Amino acid sequence: MEPKDQDIRRRFIGEHNCNFSVIAPAGTGKTTAITRRIADIVAHQSIPPEKLIIATYTNKAAEELRQRTLWETQKINGKLNYYNEIFFGTIHAFADQLLRKYGYFIDIVSDFEIEKNERSLWNDFLQSIEGESFIPPIIGKFVSREALYSLVMDHCHQKITNFKVDPQVSLPLHLEPLLEFSAKNNANIAKFQQNLCYWLQNQKILFPKINTSSKEFVTLYESLLRPAEDECSQICAFYFNDLAQRFEQFRLHKQRFTFHDLINFSIKLLNHGAAKNLLCDFFVILDEAQDTDNLQFELLLKMAQPHSVVNMDFFHNPPMPGHFCMVGDPQQSIYSDRADVSFYQKIHNTFTENGTAESLNFSVTMRFGQDIAQRINKIFPYILDGKNGQVFFSPIISGIKNSPPIENTFSDHIHGWLRLSSASFEDELSFLRHFFSEKNPRNFNISSWSEMAILCPRKNWLYEIYDSFSNTANMPKLQIHSATQTYSEFPEFSWPHALIAVMLNPKNHFEFSGILREIFGFPDATIARHFHSHDVSKITIIEQNLQNIRLKCVALSPLQILDLLFFEFDLIAKITAIREKFHYEINKELQLLAAESICGADFLFQLQKKSQEIYQSEWIDRDAIQLYTFHKAKGLEWPIVIIPFINRKPIPAPRTFPDVIDQKIAINKQQYEEWSDSYAYENNAERLLYVALTRQKQQTIFIDDGREAGANSIAAIIGNF
């Protein structure tokens, strides 16, 4: 029997001359629908392939779309030469291609660099203006040069407009009445006055704050300092914009661009009169549309316009029929720091209301059965209710009669609660350990531990669970996937890096000390004694051995050098002695870098560039329960999902000031709270919960510690449903 929404899916796949905005809730098969639409286009050759853009947010998602489309194309005997001309990739990757091919129109050379380390670029910029009075002293009281970095980068994100402020204005601070106010044995007022004197004499970012109930003093404070704070915010915005523009000119001059530059400069290219005729009438299929930011939307929608209006407002001059399709789910908009779900919804609503696009809803999921679907449909209409900026809930229909039968001792807790008495965090960890102690996957009716995931809203909780299990006997293994690691953190990478550095420079005592400490296990005191007196015979032998290996390396290629180092120092055995398994994915990266390097020095240079890159692990240990944050779990699924600590509030990261809020500069918490969306954090937390509760295929187990639910906690959001 076909799913109830099959006719809708057929329309999306087969009607190539229509624009669609598809709402695809969790598990409803959006990737399958997109790949089948592309394969159908290939089969009918209805769109010029060089004009077809398949855009998504991550390289992993783009590669999955590419591979699955290839499989669908081969199934229907589509033309592979046609398929090979289609662009699959991230929006940034497409912008990169545009600028390298057509950037000469706006004086951008094709061999520009993409700077992944934006702070390095910022520091180079600061050095280039060293000694210049690039910001007046009055602003230096509130904004450090390092704090300006985040503001400058927000300029790229939010396109903050220039403030019309006299650049010569100075900030008058008549604070004597506050200093002369009689404290009358009020310790809080006296402490504030002391802080105020210190603040006036030192470079401080934040204005001093009061903590007193004296109405007279609070009124005086508000009348004197609050106007100064607001004026300071406005002046900061003026100079911040000036600095941001100078930083952008520096990047253009050096031809060193950030990822945000790729989007900004591509939009500038589209508005260029001579270039726009080449960069129009494209056909865009956008995946994960709810995660697309405003400027990315602007780029893609202008690409899909006719060339005659490519520089016009896309709301009034929208794409032609068939030129723009997007698939998304506002319920899974969980990246509020980089995307604006309200802007995505504005595009959806405007285009569907004016006839530019037709709204389609995928509603049938094959991920879980009717019991889970009914529970989700019962809970979330009250949570995702469309109020105070929240999105509306889209019901889910299960295409499975029921979840697969579960027969184990924990069946009473399926989709339910394991309740504890009021407990501390350590008590909750103890309960989790007891829950899993001496269990095996068969107890949960799964074939391996990797079919179970523990999801947490905060990354730190994952480490607490991991450490607690690791230090307890007879516990399942855990594998953390939400930790951010660079290549340099893996001995499989860092040890060969250090050895090659010493091969090229025997006097590199820093790397040699690391080799002695990490590879050979010498304590720091012994290493220090050797460098002071050269009387540690074991280290002397290692130095001689390194000299002999260096002579062997002279006639070898980088790849041969890498193999020799692993052999001579028995690196695989030494690494597996401190780690359970050798990381062959990292080793493959090393071999690829070596094969692409010209010589040993070039290889070291490539290693140094790679060392600070983020490593994204795709490897799954079948013998380990998977640990993920809610964010990282998006797009994944498991038979069993466990959500612990549901009464705890996932406290957001503290704000750092100054901060950009609604095209204004907030220099303190009070301004931030007055200018920001008070519902934004709560709304995002509710959508995160939707993501977490739609990952399971069979079971969801909540761990309830019995305490009163904290605000924005999972238990508080779910309520009694």
XYZ file of C-alpha atoms in Angstrom:
721
model
C 0.000 0.000 0.000
C 1.358 3.413 -0.949
C 1.872 6.142 1.673
C -0.956 8.651 1.969
C 1.250 11.471 0.678
C 2.527 9.521 -2.359
C 0.700 11.754 -4.871
C 2.399 14.803 -3.343
C 5.794 13.126 -3.666
C 5.093 12.198 -7.304
C 4.365 15.856 -8.064
C 7.603 17.006 -6.451
C 9.591 14.389 -8.357
C 7.990 14.782 -11.775
C 6.822 18.398 -12.214
C 10.047 20.117 -13.229
C 8.465 23.386 -14.358
C 7.080 24.200 -10.898
C 8.639 25.828 -7.857
C 7.946 23.948 -4.625
C 8.528 24.723 -0.969
C 8.359 21.374 0.785
C 7.835 20.945 4.524
C 9.392 17.577 5.396
C 9.208 16.620 9.105
C 11.640 14.193 10.693
C 11.885 10.810 9.012
C 9.608 11.603 6.059
C 12.230 10.874 3.393
C 13.233 14.283 2.067
C 16.610 13.046 0.794
C 14.947 10.240 -1.158
C 12.497 12.691 -2.721
C 15.249 15.141 -3.706
C 17.421 12.453 -5.288
C 14.471 11.066 -7.243
C 13.571 14.538 -8.521
C 17.147 15.057 -9.752
C 17.248 11.583 -11.327
C 13.948 12.305 -13.080
C 15.386 15.583 -14.419
C 18.395 13.637 -15.691
C 16.151 11.037 -17.342
C 14.114 13.680 -19.165
C 17.028 16.131 -19.625
C 14.521 18.866 -18.873
C 17.025 21.354 -17.436
C 20.489 22.291 -18.742
C 22.766 20.335 -16.369
C 25.341 23.129 -16.117
C 22.522 25.339 -14.807
C 21.376 22.945 -12.072
C 22.537 23.643 -8.497
C 21.938 21.103 -5.732
C 22.835 22.992 -2.558
C 22.924 21.835 1.040
C 24.717 22.828 4.216
C 27.481 20.220 4.764
C 29.924 18.373 2.536
C 28.711 15.089 4.028
C 25.096 15.828 3.067
C 26.159 16.931 -0.422
C 28.127 13.719 -0.954
C 25.173 11.631 0.199
C 22.906 13.450 -2.281
C 25.458 12.918 -5.038
C 25.867 9.191 -4.370
C 22.176 8.459 -3.961
C 21.317 10.444 -7.087
C 23.909 8.471 -9.032
C 22.298 5.233 -7.843
C 18.813 6.486 -8.824
C 20.137 7.661 -12.192
C 21.670 4.276 -12.918
C 18.422 2.529 -11.940
C 16.467 4.401 -14.609
C 19.293 4.316 -17.187
C 19.849 8.055 -17.056
C 22.659 9.735 -18.965
C 25.730 9.806 -16.719
C 27.485 12.447 -18.830
C 24.469 14.690 -18.164
C 24.514 13.829 -14.451
C 28.243 14.636 -14.177
C 27.671 18.282 -15.134
C 25.303 18.970 -12.219
C 26.685 20.860 -9.221
C 26.346 19.069 -5.870
C 27.816 20.852 -2.879
C 27.532 23.423 -0.142
C 26.436 26.977 -0.810
C 29.929 28.141 0.115
C 31.487 25.709 -2.358
C 29.279 27.058 -5.142
C 30.138 30.652 -4.223
C 33.813 29.670 -4.289
C 33.406 28.375 -7.871
C 31.616 31.554 -8.932
C 34.340 33.821 -7.607
C 37.201 31.790 -9.066
C 35.545 31.760 -12.481
C 34.011 35.227 -12.648
C 35.631 37.158 -9.790
C 37.740 39.198 -12.222
C 34.646 41.355 -12.816
C 35.063 42.727 -9.280
C 38.884 42.530 -9.149
C 39.137 39.163 -7.367
C 41.877 36.883 -8.650
C 41.145 33.196 -9.185
C 43.861 31.937 -6.813
C 42.554 33.668 -3.686
C 42.940 31.832 -0.371
C 40.136 30.722 1.937
C 41.211 31.499 5.486
C 39.755 28.894 7.840
C 41.437 30.450 10.862
C 39.663 33.800 10.940
C 41.428 34.880 14.128
C 44.789 34.522 12.397
C 43.520 36.824 9.681
C 42.257 39.271 12.292
C 45.629 39.329 14.066
C 47.408 39.976 10.766
C 45.048 42.881 10.170
C 45.741 44.342 13.614
C 49.477 44.122 12.973
C 49.026 45.925 9.661
C 47.436 48.886 11.430
C 49.714 48.816 14.454
C 50.370 52.345 15.611
C 47.377 53.807 13.800
C 44.642 55.421 15.854
C 42.008 53.159 14.351
C 39.576 53.644 17.216
C 39.287 56.616 19.596
C 40.376 56.259 23.221
C 36.842 56.619 24.531
C 35.851 53.379 22.807
C 38.902 51.680 24.232
C 37.242 52.027 27.623
C 34.516 49.627 26.574
C 35.796 47.489 23.690
C 39.109 45.672 23.644
C 40.710 45.014 20.271
C 40.165 41.292 20.765
C 36.482 41.800 21.604
C 36.081 43.744 18.370
C 36.877 40.564 16.436
C 33.483 38.994 17.126
C 31.742 42.255 16.271
C 33.592 42.523 12.980
C 32.627 38.982 12.027
C 29.001 39.675 12.971
C 29.159 42.514 10.461
C 29.571 39.869 7.752
C 26.641 37.869 9.096
C 24.098 40.584 9.734
C 24.955 43.410 7.328
C 24.794 46.039 10.046
C 24.230 49.509 8.628
C 26.348 52.528 9.448
C 25.197 54.636 12.347
C 25.034 58.383 11.733
C 27.185 59.477 14.635
C 29.666 62.319 14.716
C 33.018 60.487 14.776
C 34.533 63.254 16.880
C 31.970 62.948 19.650
C 33.318 62.299 23.139
C 31.320 60.623 25.832
C 30.553 63.024 28.709
C 30.465 61.215 32.011
C 29.307 63.393 34.922
C 29.474 60.801 37.619
C 30.419 62.947 40.636
C 26.919 62.684 42.196
C 27.301 58.893 42.293
C 30.723 59.124 43.907
C 29.581 61.777 46.414
C 26.385 59.942 47.392
C 26.438 59.066 51.084
C 26.623 55.308 51.563
C 25.199 55.523 55.101
C 26.640 52.165 56.101
C 25.310 50.612 52.869
C 28.093 48.187 51.920
C 26.716 47.592 48.425
C 26.744 51.309 47.553
C 30.238 51.690 48.988
C 31.448 48.719 46.933
C 29.902 50.199 43.786
C 31.609 53.543 44.392
C 34.927 51.734 44.816
C 34.373 49.826 41.556
C 33.376 53.040 39.791
C 36.628 54.771 40.813
C 38.606 51.764 39.593
C 36.622 51.646 36.350
C 37.265 55.331 35.588
C 41.004 54.759 35.874
C 41.290 51.511 33.929
C 40.421 50.030 30.539
C 37.232 48.133 31.308
C 34.703 46.751 28.825
C 31.637 46.767 31.063
C 30.157 49.605 33.065
C 30.124 48.836 36.788
C 26.821 47.464 38.049
C 24.970 48.160 41.291
C 23.463 45.705 43.736
C 21.394 47.782 46.109
C 17.713 48.340 46.899
C 18.191 52.074 47.590
C 15.590 53.669 45.303
C 17.262 57.087 45.494
C 20.631 55.672 44.424
C 19.146 53.482 41.704
C 17.289 56.509 40.287
C 20.510 58.525 40.277
C 22.366 55.653 38.630
C 19.727 55.314 35.915
C 19.731 59.036 35.164
C 23.533 59.310 34.902
C 24.874 56.010 33.592
C 22.070 54.585 31.450
C 22.143 57.469 28.922
C 25.931 57.125 28.838
C 25.626 53.383 28.176
C 23.189 53.923 25.295
C 25.348 56.648 23.763
C 28.418 54.483 24.142
C 26.625 51.665 22.301
C 25.830 54.017 19.426
C 29.371 55.349 19.224
C 30.752 51.806 19.352
C 28.517 50.864 16.424
C 29.831 53.755 14.337
C 33.485 52.898 14.864
C 32.824 49.193 14.646
C 31.340 49.635 11.178
C 34.311 51.708 10.105
C 36.695 49.031 11.383
C 34.689 46.241 9.729
C 34.911 47.994 6.372
C 38.664 48.487 6.759
C 39.058 44.822 7.661
C 37.120 43.843 4.543
C 39.386 46.024 2.392
C 42.390 44.318 4.000
C 41.021 40.893 3.030
C 40.355 42.056 -0.511
C 43.852 43.497 -0.808
C 45.438 40.275 0.509
C 42.973 38.055 -1.413
C 42.411 36.084 1.795
C 38.712 35.432 2.307
C 36.523 33.992 5.037
C 33.614 31.682 4.271
C 31.264 34.615 4.792
C 33.233 36.620 2.246
C 32.458 33.970 -0.364
C 28.752 34.721 0.010
C 29.095 38.505 0.309
C 31.398 38.890 -2.692
C 29.288 36.501 -4.786
C 26.250 38.714 -4.173
C 28.359 41.709 -5.157
C 29.319 39.841 -8.323
C 25.647 39.164 -9.138
C 24.919 42.880 -8.926
C 27.689 43.717 -11.385
C 26.222 44.830 -14.694
C 28.617 42.966 -16.968
C 28.548 39.734 -14.938
C 24.835 39.371 -14.268
C 24.004 38.091 -17.761
C 26.281 35.099 -17.114
C 24.981 34.403 -13.613
C 21.215 34.118 -13.969
C 18.455 31.676 -14.914
C 19.918 28.914 -12.747
C 17.775 26.082 -11.360
C 18.239 25.648 -7.613
C 17.233 22.734 -5.392
C 17.966 23.684 -1.780
C 18.150 21.056 0.952
C 17.910 21.883 4.703
C 16.383 25.231 3.816
C 15.589 26.038 7.463
C 19.354 26.174 8.178
C 20.076 28.673 5.383
C 20.892 32.210 6.474
C 19.549 35.391 4.917
C 22.542 36.167 2.701
C 22.720 32.604 1.414
C 19.042 32.834 0.478
C 19.744 36.126 -1.283
C 22.537 34.558 -3.342
C 20.556 31.484 -4.401
C 17.334 33.361 -5.161
C 19.135 35.947 -7.264
C 20.851 33.145 -9.170
C 17.370 31.790 -9.975
C 16.032 35.142 -11.260
C 15.966 36.166 -14.919
C 19.017 38.283 -15.749
C 16.813 41.336 -16.327
C 15.975 41.567 -12.604
C 18.935 39.814 -11.000
C 19.830 42.885 -8.951
C 16.293 43.476 -7.702
C 14.479 42.451 -4.518
C 13.678 38.758 -4.914
C 10.413 39.100 -2.971
C 9.059 41.429 -5.687
C 10.931 39.758 -8.548
C 10.903 36.060 -7.620
C 12.381 33.141 -9.555
C 10.655 31.925 -12.692
C 8.633 28.641 -12.567
C 10.828 25.583 -12.025
C 13.900 27.594 -11.064
C 13.714 27.300 -7.268
C 12.705 24.402 -5.016
C 13.496 24.154 -1.329
C 12.970 21.374 1.170
C 13.099 22.035 4.887
C 11.486 21.608 8.256
C 11.100 24.662 10.498
C 10.631 22.301 13.453
C 14.264 21.259 13.027
C 15.651 24.787 12.866
C 18.118 24.460 15.750
C 21.026 26.658 14.606
C 19.705 30.045 15.691
C 23.250 31.429 15.827
C 23.642 31.158 12.057
C 20.133 30.981 10.530
C 16.861 32.856 10.939
C 13.854 30.543 10.838
C 11.500 33.520 10.594
C 13.198 34.618 7.360
C 12.883 31.104 5.941
C 9.188 31.126 6.861
C 8.768 34.569 5.272
C 10.126 33.209 1.979
C 7.875 30.144 2.248
C 4.773 32.190 3.052
C 5.418 34.962 0.516
C 6.162 32.615 -2.376
C 3.244 30.283 -1.645
C 0.806 33.177 -1.185
C 1.764 35.047 -4.365
C 1.888 31.917 -6.504
C 5.660 31.815 -6.998
C 5.840 28.386 -5.347
C 3.445 25.731 -4.192
C 3.585 24.417 -0.653
C 3.858 20.645 -0.293
C 3.844 18.676 2.955
C 5.487 15.294 3.367
C 3.786 13.727 6.366
C 4.371 9.965 6.248
C 7.372 8.542 8.099
C 8.749 5.019 7.875
C 11.133 5.573 10.805
C 8.782 4.579 13.615
C 5.340 3.096 14.191
C 1.958 4.564 15.007
C 2.499 4.452 18.775
C 5.488 6.807 18.598
C 3.812 9.036 15.992
C 0.729 9.379 18.183
C 2.861 10.369 21.162
C 4.710 13.039 19.140
C 1.435 14.335 17.693
C 0.015 14.556 21.206
C 2.932 16.441 22.753
C 4.170 18.907 20.180
C 1.065 20.882 19.122
C 1.225 22.411 22.607
C 4.954 23.124 22.349
C 5.448 24.181 18.725
C 2.331 26.350 18.801
C 3.296 29.264 16.536
C 3.178 31.745 19.433
C 5.847 34.302 20.381
C 7.951 33.541 17.305
C 7.755 29.742 17.636
C 7.021 27.620 14.551
C 3.852 25.582 14.025
C 3.880 21.831 14.443
C 3.407 19.617 11.370
C 1.742 16.298 12.299
C 3.433 13.032 11.372
C 1.685 9.942 10.011
C 3.384 6.599 10.468
C 3.589 4.318 7.468
C 4.207 1.383 9.868
C 1.345 -0.173 11.796
C 3.358 -0.263 14.998
C 6.923 -0.240 16.238
C 8.695 -3.610 16.099
C 7.732 -5.722 19.116
C 9.988 -5.294 22.121
C 10.345 -8.132 24.595
C 12.701 -7.420 27.447
C 12.708 -6.563 31.113
C 12.547 -2.840 30.362
C 9.372 -2.946 28.231
C 7.411 -1.106 30.930
C 9.568 1.954 30.344
C 9.150 2.293 26.586
C 8.209 5.907 25.875
C 7.916 6.318 29.625
C 9.856 7.493 32.621
C 12.382 5.924 34.938
C 11.722 7.869 38.095
C 14.235 8.484 40.865
C 13.927 10.169 44.207
C 15.378 13.677 44.293
C 18.996 13.110 43.385
C 22.276 14.899 42.830
C 24.037 14.744 39.486
C 26.355 12.019 40.819
C 23.325 10.041 42.016
C 21.862 10.220 38.513
C 25.122 8.964 37.059
C 25.077 6.153 39.618
C 21.572 5.222 38.515
C 22.668 5.156 34.876
C 25.575 2.896 35.786
C 23.243 0.586 37.696
C 20.795 0.610 34.782
C 23.486 -0.657 32.395
C 25.614 -2.717 34.784
C 26.347 -6.223 33.486
C 23.857 -5.772 30.649
C 24.417 -6.703 27.037
C 22.639 -5.645 23.829
C 20.336 -8.705 23.983
C 18.751 -7.276 27.142
C 17.464 -4.447 24.963
C 16.593 -6.573 21.927
C 19.310 -5.029 19.774
C 22.219 -6.722 18.026
C 24.973 -4.286 19.130
C 25.432 -1.392 21.522
C 25.828 1.003 18.560
C 22.052 0.700 18.004
C 21.521 2.702 21.195
C 22.232 6.403 21.695
C 22.323 8.597 24.784
C 21.385 12.163 23.843
C 22.082 15.254 25.957
C 21.346 18.946 25.344
C 24.743 19.927 26.763
C 28.122 18.622 25.604
C 29.607 18.625 29.112
C 27.049 16.056 30.262
C 28.427 13.618 27.680
C 31.897 13.808 29.216
C 30.448 13.273 32.705
C 28.668 10.108 31.519
C 31.714 8.897 29.592
C 34.071 9.340 32.548
C 31.586 7.744 34.949
C 31.215 4.623 32.789
C 34.943 4.396 32.014
C 35.818 4.318 35.708
C 33.337 1.558 36.541
C 33.759 -2.182 35.961
C 31.335 -4.261 33.876
C 29.959 -1.293 31.951
C 29.306 -0.979 28.204
C 31.771 1.039 26.153
C 30.778 4.557 25.118
C 31.752 6.561 22.035
C 31.453 10.360 22.036
C 30.629 11.977 18.699
C 29.917 15.551 19.754
C 33.438 16.395 20.881
C 35.381 18.785 18.686
C 38.880 17.482 17.985
C 41.665 18.719 15.770
C 44.043 16.392 13.934
C 46.859 17.427 16.253
C 45.039 15.769 19.180
C 45.527 12.290 17.680
C 48.904 10.551 18.282
C 48.458 8.910 14.854
C 48.901 12.419 13.441
C 50.916 14.368 16.027
C 53.686 11.786 16.496
C 54.670 11.549 12.795
C 54.370 15.348 12.627
C 56.879 15.744 15.479
C 59.255 13.125 14.056
C 59.323 14.789 10.618
C 59.873 18.202 12.234
C 62.940 16.808 14.051
C 64.128 15.035 10.881
C 64.209 18.411 9.124
C 65.511 20.385 12.083
C 67.530 18.400 14.678
C 67.703 21.504 16.899
C 63.933 21.638 17.317
C 64.068 20.903 21.043
C 60.351 21.554 21.524
C 59.290 18.736 19.187
C 62.123 16.475 20.372
C 60.959 16.903 23.971
C 57.473 15.900 22.866
C 58.857 12.794 21.146
C 60.771 11.781 24.281
C 57.752 12.376 26.488
C 54.967 10.923 24.311
C 56.640 8.189 22.260
C 59.359 6.997 24.636
C 57.724 7.842 27.965
C 60.548 9.872 29.568
C 59.486 12.122 32.478
C 60.021 15.857 32.158
C 62.738 15.901 34.831
C 64.849 13.369 32.907
C 64.403 15.291 29.646
C 65.440 18.544 31.353
C 68.529 16.882 32.871
C 69.607 15.586 29.466
C 69.273 18.971 27.797
C 71.306 20.486 30.628
C 74.139 17.887 30.807
C 73.599 15.373 27.946
C 74.279 12.490 30.356
C 71.136 10.366 29.833
C 72.488 7.480 27.786
C 69.073 6.204 26.639
C 68.223 9.601 25.153
C 71.666 9.804 23.517
C 70.972 6.478 21.778
C 67.651 7.855 20.509
C 69.453 10.931 19.136
C 71.924 8.705 17.286
C 69.090 6.568 15.947
C 67.329 9.691 14.664
C 70.544 10.751 12.925
C 70.788 7.354 11.153
C 67.143 7.504 10.083
C 67.658 11.058 8.802
C 70.394 9.809 6.468
C 68.069 7.111 5.126
C 65.344 9.683 4.447
C 67.470 11.824 2.124
C 66.671 9.756 -0.975
C 63.067 8.879 -0.046
C 59.726 10.376 -1.047
C 57.435 11.796 1.699
C 55.262 8.675 1.547
C 58.321 6.428 1.951
C 59.551 8.593 4.831
C 56.179 8.165 6.556
C 56.305 4.386 6.170
C 59.895 4.295 7.439
C 59.053 6.295 10.584
C 56.140 4.022 11.444
C 58.404 0.987 10.994
C 61.525 2.263 12.789
C 59.635 3.581 15.819
C 56.964 0.854 15.888
C 54.306 3.573 16.090
C 51.240 1.384 15.602
C 52.170 -0.840 18.552
C 53.024 2.153 20.758
C 49.783 3.941 19.911
C 47.637 0.863 20.517
C 49.397 0.434 23.856
C 47.810 3.667 25.068
C 44.636 3.468 22.938
C 42.467 0.450 22.319
C 42.503 0.818 18.538
C 44.727 2.446 15.967
C 42.888 5.197 14.061
C 43.311 4.157 10.452
C 41.191 7.062 9.138
C 43.790 9.499 10.470
C 46.554 7.349 8.955
C 44.834 7.513 5.564
C 44.793 11.314 5.813
C 48.534 11.247 6.554
C 49.259 9.022 3.575
C 47.188 11.231 1.286
C 49.077 14.352 2.423
C 52.382 12.546 1.947
C 51.450 11.357 -1.549
C 50.497 14.917 -2.559
C 53.646 16.541 -1.092
C 56.702 17.368 -3.204
C 59.366 16.871 -0.548
C 59.815 16.421 3.188
C 59.645 20.181 3.873
C 56.446 20.489 1.838
C 54.993 17.512 3.713
C 55.733 19.195 7.058
C 54.110 22.399 5.797
C 50.965 20.465 4.788
C 50.920 18.712 8.171
C 51.117 22.039 9.984
C 48.195 23.397 7.973
C 46.147 20.263 8.610
C 46.948 20.002 12.309
C 44.419 22.621 13.450
C 41.581 21.473 11.225
C 38.553 19.929 12.880
C 38.354 16.175 12.516
C 34.830 14.905 11.893
C 34.668 11.201 12.752
C 32.388 9.018 10.654
C 33.576 5.787 12.239
C 31.071 3.971 14.476
C 32.243 1.476 17.081
C 29.659 -1.334 17.015
C 30.632 -2.327 20.543
C 29.862 1.102 22.030
C 26.749 3.047 23.011
C 26.737 6.269 21.012
C 26.900 9.593 22.875
C 25.570 12.640 21.027
C 24.311 16.109 21.763
C 20.835 16.960 20.484
C 22.434 19.149 17.801
C 24.775 16.438 16.558
C 21.967 13.848 16.496
C 20.040 15.721 13.809
C 19.615 13.577 10.712
C 20.435 10.330 12.558
C 18.308 7.539 14.010
C 18.649 4.586 16.404
C 16.344 1.812 17.604
C 16.728 3.041 21.208
C 17.273 6.595 22.445
C 17.949 7.422 26.103
C 17.546 10.986 27.354
C 18.905 11.496 30.888
C 18.743 14.406 33.362
C 15.432 15.691 32.000
C 14.757 17.956 35.000
C 17.998 19.854 34.570
C 18.045 23.165 32.780
C 20.473 23.223 29.819
C 21.981 26.604 30.639
C 23.069 28.523 27.523
C 26.602 29.794 27.184
C 27.020 33.186 28.854
C 26.973 36.201 26.560
C 30.180 38.110 26.000
C 29.958 41.856 25.552
C 29.954 43.934 23.443
C 27.476 41.985 21.307
C 25.466 42.729 18.174
C 21.710 42.812 18.839
C 19.229 43.911 16.186
C 21.707 46.219 14.423
C 22.811 47.737 17.740
C 25.815 47.174 19.970
C 24.934 45.924 23.461
C 27.740 46.616 25.903
C 26.088 44.983 28.920
C 23.536 42.369 29.921
C 20.744 44.856 30.591
C 20.887 46.291 27.068
C 21.061 42.783 25.648
C 17.936 41.699 27.516
C 16.034 44.832 26.487
C 16.915 44.594 22.784
C 16.978 40.848 22.161
C 14.161 38.392 21.500
C 13.214 37.149 24.952
C 11.704 33.977 23.498
C 14.584 33.016 21.212
C 16.405 30.643 23.592
C 13.209 28.952 24.785
C 11.985 28.484 21.208
C 15.264 26.938 20.134
C 15.225 24.587 23.147
C 11.732 23.384 22.182
C 12.803 22.649 18.608
C 15.885 20.839 19.911
C 13.596 18.599 21.936
C 11.591 17.812 18.789
C 14.810 16.710 17.087
C 15.743 14.506 20.061
C 12.327 12.839 20.313
C 12.176 11.967 16.621
C 15.469 10.024 16.488
C 14.141 6.730 17.910
C 12.738 3.859 15.882
C 11.536 1.696 18.778
C 12.113 3.124 22.253
C 12.631 6.351 24.110
C 13.702 6.122 27.751
C 13.732 9.251 29.936
C 15.714 9.386 33.167
C 13.743 11.465 35.684
C 15.545 12.359 38.905
C 12.318 13.318 40.706
C 13.335 16.905 41.416
C 11.256 19.919 40.439
C 11.632 20.577 36.728
C 13.863 23.555 35.955
C 12.771 26.269 33.525
C 13.418 25.220 29.901
C 14.263 21.702 31.082
C 13.033 18.765 29.018
C 10.518 17.804 31.694
C 9.177 21.367 31.868
C 8.803 21.563 28.092
C 6.999 18.228 27.829
C 4.758 18.911 30.814
C 2.266 16.152 31.543
C 1.862 14.837 28.009
